[in-house]
């Protein structure tokens, strides 16, 4: 029995949803540990397309328990919408979903605060998803947040809510912003939604402990990616939670000693949405081609994703921070038509080779990537069922990524569907999901 983390090795949108949906078949529980509805995890099951934002992708497998852990920030309105979409598709959400009583709630005023902070003079705009994620985590860390459990103590909830509203109003006034929001009506709406979710709310750490005691295994589903992690990412161009492996323990209450492996998900190239340094970004024709062929538009905001080349130093860094046991390389098929494929094999800063990831965004912006070009295979790879059956040059490309990243490639994805995935027999990946 293994408890395994699946998380993004780059800047998000690596295909975590597809991978989690595929692997969930081997697990009893799938738990989200951070982020909120800033995530957009797309899963195709035949002709059906699902975009999961807050609810773990494991919900698409009947019988799998989907847990929203304490580290997640929950917008009840967004949750209700997502739940309705899944129920319309025939999924028994009430039976399969559980929500941590310790998760923090996002309120509409969090979005307002985010707008203020993104637009403020002399502040660097991050290009957020505008979902109120950052301000909600600010209230959590500031020890004035409202948790799901608080919603079920009506008097205390009203006090907490009204105090928080006053705080935000004062903040808005400081910036000469008027707002016409009916906060009392909003509070009633939240109370109604809270009643709806009551049967799903519990101490999910205790639920996960019981699952483990019953020898059930847990898959942890990361949102965003390591380079968007609040500590280890390209700060301040990051999200406000711990997307890397450590977050799985704090964000669910499952002890680190009970987690057995980490699977990193990485594209065969790389993308980023929003602002911030991106050493291997391609602003030319080839970058356009990656966006077109890879359908690289944000699942949440529809923004075009910035595209670039596989960055081996970045992967070595995210492997160090997460302790990847194995990698799933996705979207290999997107590279099928290229004559040659640049891979970043090293970084230079002001002409000097560097071996550490710089800590400041200014230094990150100044990185000069060193490329090695690999020959393209110019053959369709979609749906090829085994590593050995891939074109020779595609195998050489993957072997090169493996060697330069220092992490085993245990799986390769060649299309959005479940069956367009190779798991290499005898790999650590095969072992972890057995
Ligand atoms: P996530 O946020 O990490 O779950 O990734 P997204 O769902 O935001 O973005 C990944 C996109 O690529 C989705 O539309 C997937 O359906 C799609 N996708 C995943 N794996 C593959 C693959 O191997 N090939 C292709 N062509 N598309 C893929
Ligand atoms: P998934 O789980 C890609 C980015 C935003 C912005 C920064 C901060 O689908 O991989 P936030 O709204 O979180 O405060 O925005 O993080 N971002 C993502 N980029 N994939 C995601 O999620 C993202 N979630 C947030 O674009 O740059
Ligand atoms: Mg996504």
PDB file of C-alpha atoms in Angstrom, residues 333 380-386 413-415 419-422:
ATOM      1  CA  UNK A 333       2.723  14.554 -29.082  1.00  0.00           C
ATOM      2  CA  UNK A 380       2.795  11.014 -34.783  1.00  0.00           C
ATOM      3  CA  UNK A 381       3.211   9.620 -31.264  1.00  0.00           C
ATOM      4  CA  UNK A 382      -0.387   9.912 -30.077  1.00  0.00           C
ATOM      5  CA  UNK A 383      -1.624   6.755 -28.399  1.00  0.00           C
ATOM      6  CA  UNK A 384       1.588   4.725 -28.833  1.00  0.00           C
ATOM      7  CA  UNK A 385       1.206   2.133 -26.068  1.00  0.00           C
ATOM      8  CA  UNK A 386       4.831   1.352 -25.106  1.00  0.00           C
ATOM      9  CA  UNK A 413       1.584  10.930 -21.974  1.00  0.00           C
ATOM     10  CA  UNK A 414       0.914  11.287 -25.691  1.00  0.00           C
ATOM     11  CA  UNK A 415      -2.649  12.624 -25.686  1.00  0.00           C
ATOM     12  CA  UNK A 419      -5.418   5.362 -22.748  1.00  0.00           C
ATOM     13  CA  UNK A 420      -2.891   7.719 -24.324  1.00  0.00           C
ATOM     14  CA  UNK A 421      -0.409   7.060 -21.549  1.00  0.00           C
ATOM     15  CA  UNK A 422       2.632   4.841 -21.190  1.00  0.00           C
TER      16      UNK A 422
END
